[in-house]
Amino acid sequence: MEFAEILRILRARWIATLAVVVLAIAVAVAVRASVHSVPTGAATVQILVDSPDSALANLSQETVPLTTRASVFAQVMTSAAVLENIAKSAGVPVGEITAQGPYSGSGQSLDTVTPSEARGNQLLAEQTKYKLTFLAQTNEPVVTASVQAPSAAAAARVAASIYPGVQRYVTQLQQQSGTPAQHRVTIRQLGPPQSGPVNSSARSKLTAAALLGVLVLGLLGILGFEGLRRRAAERSELHREYLPEFDDVALYTRSLTAEEPDSPAAIGVGGSPAARRR
């Protein structure tokens, strides 16, 4: 089907074409609204679980106990008390922050699949603006904190508040329990948070894909319906064109049968008289 013919069909079926265009725009708007809450900023920061005199700088100290303790801290950082401190430092409502971390006793690597039980709780918080993830490195006393937020600046602000929030929580515990200074865990931040935009073009891409998808499918449906209608019209026209000829042949055959029962035409139509008697 040529392009000019396609345009003629769409112009002739302008009501259906307009309906398809309106439907495509409506679907695109709905898709754009549905992905409005998708985070567009991310940030990461690393927290070192250390000793007062820094086990990393002291060869006589083992870092294995600190590595085990880091996995515990990754779980503690998801608690409500720590999240309240982080939210207060970042200046955001605590109800807009949700967190997830390792769900077993040992530290988990960054590519570990989250268990289904934990994933169920994550799905309940999908609409939260700020999503925090705390994962302990397998062989290092380091907790990697990741933040998803509506913008890169917001993600960086929350990531920068993780260390003060965790430090305030740990200090309060040490003061309440009267932990000696030489036995206190020391929390250190390894450099400033690294932030950047993510999913910046996902919204536009999904909107364009929805618009084009519905538009193309709808127009193809109009063209397909028109093609079927034309083929049906052609078959009907052929039937009307050749039907009189078939009727003439039938009338001629019936006349021969009536005049000459034993003629070849009569035999071909109804068989010989003897055959009909049988």
PDB file of C-alpha atoms in Angstrom:
ATOM      1  CA  MET A   1       0.000   0.000   0.000  1.00  0.00           C
ATOM      2  CA  GLU A   2       1.513   3.314  -1.091  1.00  0.00           C
ATOM      3  CA  PHE A   3       1.927   6.284   1.211  1.00  0.00           C
ATOM      4  CA  ALA A   4      -0.529   8.418  -0.761  1.00  0.00           C
ATOM      5  CA  GLU A   5      -3.121   5.656  -0.510  1.00  0.00           C
ATOM      6  CA  ILE A   6      -2.539   5.425   3.246  1.00  0.00           C
ATOM      7  CA  LEU A   7      -3.134   9.161   3.609  1.00  0.00           C
ATOM      8  CA  ARG A   8      -6.345   8.895   1.588  1.00  0.00           C
ATOM      9  CA  ILE A   9      -7.616   6.093   3.821  1.00  0.00           C
ATOM     10  CA  LEU A  10      -6.790   7.972   7.014  1.00  0.00           C
ATOM     11  CA  ARG A  11      -8.406  11.132   5.652  1.00  0.00           C
ATOM     12  CA  ALA A  12     -11.522   9.184   4.709  1.00  0.00           C
ATOM     13  CA  ARG A  13     -11.610   7.589   8.169  1.00  0.00           C
ATOM     14  CA  TRP A  14     -10.811  10.832   9.978  1.00  0.00           C
ATOM     15  CA  ILE A  15     -13.093  10.121  12.930  1.00  0.00           C
ATOM     16  CA  ALA A  16     -11.347   6.834  13.730  1.00  0.00           C
ATOM     17  CA  THR A  17      -7.950   8.463  13.129  1.00  0.00           C
ATOM     18  CA  LEU A  18      -8.783  11.294  15.515  1.00  0.00           C
ATOM     19  CA  ALA A  19      -9.932   8.788  18.133  1.00  0.00           C
ATOM     20  CA  VAL A  20      -6.624   6.924  17.868  1.00  0.00           C
ATOM     21  CA  VAL A  21      -4.636  10.148  18.246  1.00  0.00           C
ATOM     22  CA  VAL A  22      -6.629  11.184  21.318  1.00  0.00           C
ATOM     23  CA  LEU A  23      -6.190   7.717  22.851  1.00  0.00           C
ATOM     24  CA  ALA A  24      -2.439   7.795  22.217  1.00  0.00           C
ATOM     25  CA  ILE A  25      -2.118  11.200  23.887  1.00  0.00           C
ATOM     26  CA  ALA A  26      -4.172  10.036  26.876  1.00  0.00           C
ATOM     27  CA  VAL A  27      -2.001   6.924  27.337  1.00  0.00           C
ATOM     28  CA  ALA A  28       1.184   9.016  27.068  1.00  0.00           C
ATOM     29  CA  VAL A  29      -0.069  11.440  29.708  1.00  0.00           C
ATOM     30  CA  ALA A  30      -0.993   8.542  32.001  1.00  0.00           C
ATOM     31  CA  VAL A  31       2.440   6.953  31.589  1.00  0.00           C
ATOM     32  CA  ARG A  32       4.183  10.259  32.242  1.00  0.00           C
ATOM     33  CA  ALA A  33       2.160  10.753  35.412  1.00  0.00           C
ATOM     34  CA  SER A  34       2.828   7.209  36.603  1.00  0.00           C
ATOM     35  CA  VAL A  35       6.628   7.587  36.389  1.00  0.00           C
ATOM     36  CA  HIS A  36       6.593  11.007  38.051  1.00  0.00           C
ATOM     37  CA  SER A  37       7.731   9.471  41.345  1.00  0.00           C
ATOM     38  CA  VAL A  38      10.657   7.572  39.847  1.00  0.00           C
ATOM     39  CA  PRO A  39      13.861   8.786  41.581  1.00  0.00           C
ATOM     40  CA  THR A  40      16.013  10.956  39.341  1.00  0.00           C
ATOM     41  CA  GLY A  41      19.007  11.427  41.636  1.00  0.00           C
ATOM     42  CA  ALA A  42      21.411   9.093  43.407  1.00  0.00           C
ATOM     43  CA  ALA A  43      24.303   9.403  45.799  1.00  0.00           C
ATOM     44  CA  THR A  44      26.683   7.062  47.600  1.00  0.00           C
ATOM     45  CA  VAL A  45      28.866   7.450  50.636  1.00  0.00           C
ATOM     46  CA  GLN A  46      31.061   4.999  52.523  1.00  0.00           C
ATOM     47  CA  ILE A  47      31.209   4.701  56.304  1.00  0.00           C
ATOM     48  CA  LEU A  48      34.237   3.100  57.953  1.00  0.00           C
ATOM     49  CA  VAL A  49      33.739   1.172  61.186  1.00  0.00           C
ATOM     50  CA  ASP A  50      37.043   1.699  62.981  1.00  0.00           C
ATOM     51  CA  SER A  51      38.696   1.687  66.394  1.00  0.00           C
ATOM     52  CA  PRO A  52      39.793   4.814  68.302  1.00  0.00           C
ATOM     53  CA  ASP A  53      43.429   4.434  67.223  1.00  0.00           C
ATOM     54  CA  SER A  54      42.472   3.324  63.683  1.00  0.00           C
ATOM     55  CA  ALA A  55      42.938  -0.375  63.023  1.00  0.00           C
ATOM     56  CA  LEU A  56      43.687   0.413  59.398  1.00  0.00           C
ATOM     57  CA  ALA A  57      46.808   2.333  60.393  1.00  0.00           C
ATOM     58  CA  ASN A  58      47.902  -0.107  63.121  1.00  0.00           C
ATOM     59  CA  LEU A  59      49.343  -3.408  61.898  1.00  0.00           C
ATOM     60  CA  SER A  60      49.019  -4.972  65.355  1.00  0.00           C
ATOM     61  CA  GLN A  61      45.224  -4.791  65.228  1.00  0.00           C
ATOM     62  CA  GLU A  62      42.990  -7.250  63.384  1.00  0.00           C
ATOM     63  CA  THR A  63      40.322  -5.834  61.081  1.00  0.00           C
ATOM     64  CA  VAL A  64      38.242  -9.025  60.977  1.00  0.00           C
ATOM     65  CA  PRO A  65      36.220  -8.149  64.119  1.00  0.00           C
ATOM     66  CA  LEU A  66      35.549  -4.723  62.662  1.00  0.00           C
ATOM     67  CA  THR A  67      34.368  -6.300  59.413  1.00  0.00           C
ATOM     68  CA  THR A  68      31.878  -8.402  61.354  1.00  0.00           C
ATOM     69  CA  ARG A  69      30.786  -5.337  63.294  1.00  0.00           C
ATOM     70  CA  ALA A  70      30.295  -3.411  60.031  1.00  0.00           C
ATOM     71  CA  SER A  71      27.666  -5.923  58.908  1.00  0.00           C
ATOM     72  CA  VAL A  72      25.859  -5.344  62.207  1.00  0.00           C
ATOM     73  CA  PHE A  73      26.029  -1.583  61.670  1.00  0.00           C
ATOM     74  CA  ALA A  74      24.539  -2.003  58.192  1.00  0.00           C
ATOM     75  CA  GLN A  75      21.490  -3.544  59.857  1.00  0.00           C
ATOM     76  CA  VAL A  76      21.351  -0.999  62.660  1.00  0.00           C
ATOM     77  CA  MET A  77      21.448   1.887  60.176  1.00  0.00           C
ATOM     78  CA  THR A  78      18.038   0.831  58.866  1.00  0.00           C
ATOM     79  CA  SER A  79      16.440   1.216  62.294  1.00  0.00           C
ATOM     80  CA  ALA A  80      13.918   3.950  63.044  1.00  0.00           C
ATOM     81  CA  ALA A  81      16.210   5.648  65.583  1.00  0.00           C
ATOM     82  CA  VAL A  82      19.048   6.067  63.082  1.00  0.00           C
ATOM     83  CA  LEU A  83      16.681   7.191  60.314  1.00  0.00           C
ATOM     84  CA  GLU A  84      15.263   9.858  62.635  1.00  0.00           C
ATOM     85  CA  ASN A  85      18.771  11.244  63.200  1.00  0.00           C
ATOM     86  CA  ILE A  86      19.512  11.170  59.462  1.00  0.00           C
ATOM     87  CA  ALA A  87      16.226  12.904  58.649  1.00  0.00           C
ATOM     88  CA  LYS A  88      16.890  15.584  61.278  1.00  0.00           C
ATOM     89  CA  SER A  89      20.360  16.245  59.861  1.00  0.00           C
ATOM     90  CA  ALA A  90      19.032  16.382  56.289  1.00  0.00           C
ATOM     91  CA  GLY A  91      16.031  18.530  57.196  1.00  0.00           C
ATOM     92  CA  VAL A  92      13.444  16.173  55.669  1.00  0.00           C
ATOM     93  CA  PRO A  93      10.426  14.493  57.295  1.00  0.00           C
ATOM     94  CA  VAL A  94      11.309  11.077  58.626  1.00  0.00           C
ATOM     95  CA  GLY A  95       8.171   9.673  57.000  1.00  0.00           C
ATOM     96  CA  GLU A  96       9.697  10.376  53.577  1.00  0.00           C
ATOM     97  CA  ILE A  97      12.703   8.119  54.230  1.00  0.00           C
ATOM     98  CA  THR A  98      12.813   4.357  53.960  1.00  0.00           C
ATOM     99  CA  ALA A  99      15.843   2.094  54.280  1.00  0.00           C
ATOM    100  CA  GLN A 100      16.909  -1.432  53.534  1.00  0.00           C
ATOM    101  CA  GLY A 101      20.012  -3.372  54.405  1.00  0.00           C
ATOM    102  CA  PRO A 102      21.414  -6.879  54.746  1.00  0.00           C
ATOM    103  CA  TYR A 103      18.923  -9.352  56.169  1.00  0.00           C
ATOM    104  CA  SER A 104      21.318 -12.014  57.424  1.00  0.00           C
ATOM    105  CA  GLY A 105      24.041 -12.083  60.023  1.00  0.00           C
ATOM    106  CA  SER A 106      26.926 -11.728  57.608  1.00  0.00           C
ATOM    107  CA  GLY A 107      27.695  -8.907  55.247  1.00  0.00           C
ATOM    108  CA  GLN A 108      26.327  -9.133  51.730  1.00  0.00           C
ATOM    109  CA  SER A 109      27.900  -8.074  48.466  1.00  0.00           C
ATOM    110  CA  LEU A 110      26.332  -5.385  46.321  1.00  0.00           C
ATOM    111  CA  ASP A 111      24.949  -7.863  43.775  1.00  0.00           C
ATOM    112  CA  THR A 112      23.178 -10.113  46.296  1.00  0.00           C
ATOM    113  CA  VAL A 113      19.530 -10.809  45.457  1.00  0.00           C
ATOM    114  CA  THR A 114      17.160  -9.521  48.127  1.00  0.00           C
ATOM    115  CA  PRO A 115      15.034 -12.288  49.706  1.00  0.00           C
ATOM    116  CA  SER A 116      11.340 -12.346  48.858  1.00  0.00           C
ATOM    117  CA  GLU A 117      10.325 -11.557  52.459  1.00  0.00           C
ATOM    118  CA  ALA A 118      12.434  -8.420  52.502  1.00  0.00           C
ATOM    119  CA  ARG A 119      11.358  -7.461  49.003  1.00  0.00           C
ATOM    120  CA  GLY A 120       7.738  -7.492  50.143  1.00  0.00           C
ATOM    121  CA  ASN A 121       8.533  -4.756  52.670  1.00  0.00           C
ATOM    122  CA  GLN A 122      10.405  -2.802  50.012  1.00  0.00           C
ATOM    123  CA  LEU A 123       7.389  -2.786  47.705  1.00  0.00           C
ATOM    124  CA  LEU A 124       5.312  -1.145  50.413  1.00  0.00           C
ATOM    125  CA  ALA A 125       7.729   1.797  50.432  1.00  0.00           C
ATOM    126  CA  GLU A 126       8.042   2.282  46.672  1.00  0.00           C
ATOM    127  CA  GLN A 127       6.365   5.698  46.827  1.00  0.00           C
ATOM    128  CA  THR A 128       8.767   7.077  49.448  1.00  0.00           C
ATOM    129  CA  LYS A 129      10.849   9.993  48.199  1.00  0.00           C
ATOM    130  CA  TYR A 130      14.148   8.985  49.789  1.00  0.00           C
ATOM    131  CA  LYS A 131      15.319   5.379  49.600  1.00  0.00           C
ATOM    132  CA  LEU A 132      18.441   4.402  51.509  1.00  0.00           C
ATOM    133  CA  THR A 133      20.382   1.168  51.126  1.00  0.00           C
ATOM    134  CA  PHE A 134      23.097   0.042  53.545  1.00  0.00           C
ATOM    135  CA  LEU A 135      25.344  -2.847  52.538  1.00  0.00           C
ATOM    136  CA  ALA A 136      28.480  -4.026  54.295  1.00  0.00           C
ATOM    137  CA  GLN A 137      31.480  -4.960  52.196  1.00  0.00           C
ATOM    138  CA  THR A 138      32.387  -8.626  52.415  1.00  0.00           C
ATOM    139  CA  ASN A 139      36.029  -8.370  53.483  1.00  0.00           C
ATOM    140  CA  GLU A 140      36.278  -4.778  54.692  1.00  0.00           C
ATOM    141  CA  PRO A 141      34.892  -2.889  57.717  1.00  0.00           C
ATOM    142  CA  VAL A 142      33.062  -0.536  55.383  1.00  0.00           C
ATOM    143  CA  VAL A 143      29.355   0.122  54.933  1.00  0.00           C
ATOM    144  CA  THR A 144      28.310   1.512  51.549  1.00  0.00           C
ATOM    145  CA  ALA A 145      25.262   3.748  51.807  1.00  0.00           C
ATOM    146  CA  SER A 146      23.273   4.484  48.637  1.00  0.00           C
ATOM    147  CA  VAL A 147      20.541   7.104  48.366  1.00  0.00           C
ATOM    148  CA  GLN A 148      17.823   7.520  45.761  1.00  0.00           C
ATOM    149  CA  ALA A 149      15.992  10.839  45.757  1.00  0.00           C
ATOM    150  CA  PRO A 150      13.899  13.076  43.483  1.00  0.00           C
ATOM    151  CA  SER A 151      17.045  14.994  42.462  1.00  0.00           C
ATOM    152  CA  ALA A 152      20.803  14.654  42.609  1.00  0.00           C
ATOM    153  CA  ALA A 153      21.086  17.575  45.033  1.00  0.00           C
ATOM    154  CA  ALA A 154      18.534  16.030  47.394  1.00  0.00           C
ATOM    155  CA  ALA A 155      20.314  12.672  47.231  1.00  0.00           C
ATOM    156  CA  ALA A 156      23.648  14.332  48.053  1.00  0.00           C
ATOM    157  CA  ARG A 157      22.096  16.213  50.986  1.00  0.00           C
ATOM    158  CA  VAL A 158      20.668  13.034  52.506  1.00  0.00           C
ATOM    159  CA  ALA A 159      23.891  11.103  51.858  1.00  0.00           C
ATOM    160  CA  ALA A 160      25.880  13.813  53.624  1.00  0.00           C
ATOM    161  CA  SER A 161      23.545  13.454  56.631  1.00  0.00           C
ATOM    162  CA  ILE A 162      24.118   9.723  57.054  1.00  0.00           C
ATOM    163  CA  TYR A 163      27.432  10.039  58.868  1.00  0.00           C
ATOM    164  CA  PRO A 164      26.210  12.687  61.372  1.00  0.00           C
ATOM    165  CA  GLY A 165      23.031  10.694  61.980  1.00  0.00           C
ATOM    166  CA  VAL A 166      24.853   7.414  62.611  1.00  0.00           C
ATOM    167  CA  GLN A 167      27.532   9.151  64.681  1.00  0.00           C
ATOM    168  CA  ARG A 168      24.898  10.771  66.907  1.00  0.00           C
ATOM    169  CA  TYR A 169      23.205   7.420  67.446  1.00  0.00           C
ATOM    170  CA  VAL A 170      26.459   5.629  68.310  1.00  0.00           C
ATOM    171  CA  THR A 171      27.541   8.413  70.674  1.00  0.00           C
ATOM    172  CA  GLN A 172      24.237   8.241  72.527  1.00  0.00           C
ATOM    173  CA  LEU A 173      24.626   4.472  72.977  1.00  0.00           C
ATOM    174  CA  GLN A 174      28.190   4.848  74.239  1.00  0.00           C
ATOM    175  CA  GLN A 175      27.167   7.537  76.720  1.00  0.00           C
ATOM    176  CA  GLN A 176      24.203   5.557  77.990  1.00  0.00           C
ATOM    177  CA  SER A 177      26.268   2.398  78.501  1.00  0.00           C
ATOM    178  CA  GLY A 178      29.312   4.237  79.860  1.00  0.00           C
ATOM    179  CA  THR A 179      31.678   2.653  77.330  1.00  0.00           C
ATOM    180  CA  PRO A 180      35.342   3.548  78.045  1.00  0.00           C
ATOM    181  CA  ALA A 181      36.916   5.813  75.440  1.00  0.00           C
ATOM    182  CA  GLN A 182      39.514   3.227  74.422  1.00  0.00           C
ATOM    183  CA  HIS A 183      36.784   0.672  73.736  1.00  0.00           C
ATOM    184  CA  ARG A 184      34.433   2.852  71.736  1.00  0.00           C
ATOM    185  CA  VAL A 185      33.729   2.172  68.096  1.00  0.00           C
ATOM    186  CA  THR A 186      34.749   5.047  65.863  1.00  0.00           C
ATOM    187  CA  ILE A 187      32.724   5.934  62.797  1.00  0.00           C
ATOM    188  CA  ARG A 188      34.547   7.658  59.951  1.00  0.00           C
ATOM    189  CA  GLN A 189      33.279   8.910  56.609  1.00  0.00           C
ATOM    190  CA  LEU A 190      35.451   7.975  53.633  1.00  0.00           C
ATOM    191  CA  GLY A 191      35.330  11.108  51.512  1.00  0.00           C
ATOM    192  CA  PRO A 192      32.400  13.261  50.443  1.00  0.00           C
ATOM    193  CA  PRO A 193      29.251  11.734  48.932  1.00  0.00           C
ATOM    194  CA  GLN A 194      29.305  11.028  45.208  1.00  0.00           C
ATOM    195  CA  SER A 195      26.065  12.082  43.526  1.00  0.00           C
ATOM    196  CA  GLY A 196      24.617  12.388  40.059  1.00  0.00           C
ATOM    197  CA  PRO A 197      21.384  12.224  38.077  1.00  0.00           C
ATOM    198  CA  VAL A 198      19.828   8.898  37.128  1.00  0.00           C
ATOM    199  CA  ASN A 199      16.759   8.060  35.081  1.00  0.00           C
ATOM    200  CA  SER A 200      16.822  11.636  33.776  1.00  0.00           C
ATOM    201  CA  SER A 201      15.530  10.581  30.360  1.00  0.00           C
ATOM    202  CA  ALA A 202      13.478   7.551  31.402  1.00  0.00           C
ATOM    203  CA  ARG A 203      10.315   9.586  31.816  1.00  0.00           C
ATOM    204  CA  SER A 204      10.555  11.132  28.353  1.00  0.00           C
ATOM    205  CA  LYS A 205      11.453   7.828  26.728  1.00  0.00           C
ATOM    206  CA  LEU A 206       8.540   5.973  28.308  1.00  0.00           C
ATOM    207  CA  THR A 207       6.143   8.759  27.346  1.00  0.00           C
ATOM    208  CA  ALA A 208       7.330   8.782  23.729  1.00  0.00           C
ATOM    209  CA  ALA A 209       7.228   4.984  23.533  1.00  0.00           C
ATOM    210  CA  ALA A 210       3.657   4.879  24.839  1.00  0.00           C
ATOM    211  CA  LEU A 211       2.538   7.606  22.421  1.00  0.00           C
ATOM    212  CA  LEU A 212       4.133   6.024  19.356  1.00  0.00           C
ATOM    213  CA  GLY A 213       3.092   2.496  20.316  1.00  0.00           C
ATOM    214  CA  VAL A 214      -0.604   3.285  20.683  1.00  0.00           C
ATOM    215  CA  LEU A 215      -0.557   5.554  17.631  1.00  0.00           C
ATOM    216  CA  VAL A 216       1.083   2.973  15.355  1.00  0.00           C
ATOM    217  CA  LEU A 217      -1.115   0.115  16.539  1.00  0.00           C
ATOM    218  CA  GLY A 218      -4.261   2.206  16.146  1.00  0.00           C
ATOM    219  CA  LEU A 219      -3.397   3.387  12.630  1.00  0.00           C
ATOM    220  CA  LEU A 220      -2.450  -0.137  11.583  1.00  0.00           C
ATOM    221  CA  GLY A 221      -5.807  -1.294  12.890  1.00  0.00           C
ATOM    222  CA  ILE A 222      -7.602   1.310  10.748  1.00  0.00           C
ATOM    223  CA  LEU A 223      -5.623   0.332   7.643  1.00  0.00           C
ATOM    224  CA  GLY A 224      -6.187  -3.366   8.293  1.00  0.00           C
ATOM    225  CA  PHE A 225      -9.926  -2.871   8.711  1.00  0.00           C
ATOM    226  CA  GLU A 226     -10.065  -0.846   5.501  1.00  0.00           C
ATOM    227  CA  GLY A 227      -8.160  -3.563   3.644  1.00  0.00           C
ATOM    228  CA  LEU A 228     -10.586  -6.240   4.835  1.00  0.00           C
ATOM    229  CA  ARG A 229     -13.552  -4.069   3.881  1.00  0.00           C
ATOM    230  CA  ARG A 230     -12.186  -3.525   0.369  1.00  0.00           C
ATOM    231  CA  ARG A 231     -11.530  -7.230  -0.186  1.00  0.00           C
ATOM    232  CA  ALA A 232     -15.044  -8.039   0.952  1.00  0.00           C
ATOM    233  CA  ALA A 233     -16.415  -5.391  -1.451  1.00  0.00           C
ATOM    234  CA  GLU A 234     -14.379  -6.848  -4.336  1.00  0.00           C
ATOM    235  CA  ARG A 235     -15.698 -10.353  -3.662  1.00  0.00           C
ATOM    236  CA  SER A 236     -19.248  -9.026  -3.542  1.00  0.00           C
ATOM    237  CA  GLU A 237     -18.737  -7.187  -6.833  1.00  0.00           C
ATOM    238  CA  LEU A 238     -17.388 -10.303  -8.516  1.00  0.00           C
ATOM    239  CA  HIS A 239     -20.367 -12.263  -7.247  1.00  0.00           C
ATOM    240  CA  ARG A 240     -22.789  -9.728  -8.619  1.00  0.00           C
ATOM    241  CA  GLU A 241     -20.935  -9.618 -11.963  1.00  0.00           C
ATOM    242  CA  TYR A 242     -20.911 -13.355 -12.659  1.00  0.00           C
ATOM    243  CA  LEU A 243     -24.166 -14.341 -10.993  1.00  0.00           C
ATOM    244  CA  PRO A 244     -26.356 -13.454 -14.078  1.00  0.00           C
ATOM    245  CA  GLU A 245     -24.200 -15.685 -16.289  1.00  0.00           C
ATOM    246  CA  PHE A 246     -24.627 -18.599 -13.867  1.00  0.00           C
ATOM    247  CA  ASP A 247     -28.377 -17.962 -13.807  1.00  0.00           C
ATOM    248  CA  ASP A 248     -28.541 -17.994 -17.631  1.00  0.00           C
ATOM    249  CA  VAL A 249     -26.694 -21.310 -17.737  1.00  0.00           C
ATOM    250  CA  ALA A 250     -29.037 -22.775 -15.130  1.00  0.00           C
ATOM    251  CA  LEU A 251     -32.137 -21.603 -17.031  1.00  0.00           C
ATOM    252  CA  TYR A 252     -30.780 -22.939 -20.311  1.00  0.00           C
ATOM    253  CA  THR A 253     -30.025 -26.311 -18.705  1.00  0.00           C
ATOM    254  CA  ARG A 254     -33.484 -26.552 -17.170  1.00  0.00           C
ATOM    255  CA  SER A 255     -35.092 -25.729 -20.545  1.00  0.00           C
ATOM    256  CA  LEU A 256     -33.131 -28.464 -22.295  1.00  0.00           C
ATOM    257  CA  THR A 257     -34.087 -30.910 -19.601  1.00  0.00           C
ATOM    258  CA  ALA A 258     -37.770 -30.116 -20.032  1.00  0.00           C
ATOM    259  CA  GLU A 259     -37.705 -30.325 -23.864  1.00  0.00           C
ATOM    260  CA  GLU A 260     -35.367 -33.308 -24.348  1.00  0.00           C
ATOM    261  CA  PRO A 261     -35.150 -35.533 -21.255  1.00  0.00           C
ATOM    262  CA  ASP A 262     -32.631 -37.840 -22.931  1.00  0.00           C
ATOM    263  CA  SER A 263     -30.307 -35.075 -24.138  1.00  0.00           C
ATOM    264  CA  PRO A 264     -26.695 -34.951 -22.908  1.00  0.00           C
ATOM    265  CA  ALA A 265     -27.461 -31.789 -20.929  1.00  0.00           C
ATOM    266  CA  ALA A 266     -30.322 -33.499 -19.123  1.00  0.00           C
ATOM    267  CA  ILE A 267     -28.220 -36.571 -18.474  1.00  0.00           C
ATOM    268  CA  GLY A 268     -25.416 -34.348 -17.136  1.00  0.00           C
ATOM    269  CA  VAL A 269     -27.795 -32.535 -14.798  1.00  0.00           C
ATOM    270  CA  GLY A 270     -30.093 -35.260 -13.534  1.00  0.00           C
ATOM    271  CA  GLY A 271     -28.819 -38.480 -15.124  1.00  0.00           C
ATOM    272  CA  SER A 272     -30.638 -40.710 -17.603  1.00  0.00           C
ATOM    273  CA  PRO A 273     -34.358 -41.507 -17.121  1.00  0.00           C
ATOM    274  CA  ALA A 274     -33.448 -45.071 -16.227  1.00  0.00           C
ATOM    275  CA  ALA A 275     -30.998 -43.809 -13.655  1.00  0.00           C
ATOM    276  CA  ARG A 276     -33.588 -41.455 -12.183  1.00  0.00           C
ATOM    277  CA  ARG A 277     -36.115 -44.343 -11.966  1.00  0.00           C
ATOM    278  CA  ARG A 278     -33.580 -46.408 -10.065  1.00  0.00           C
TER     279      ARG A 278
END
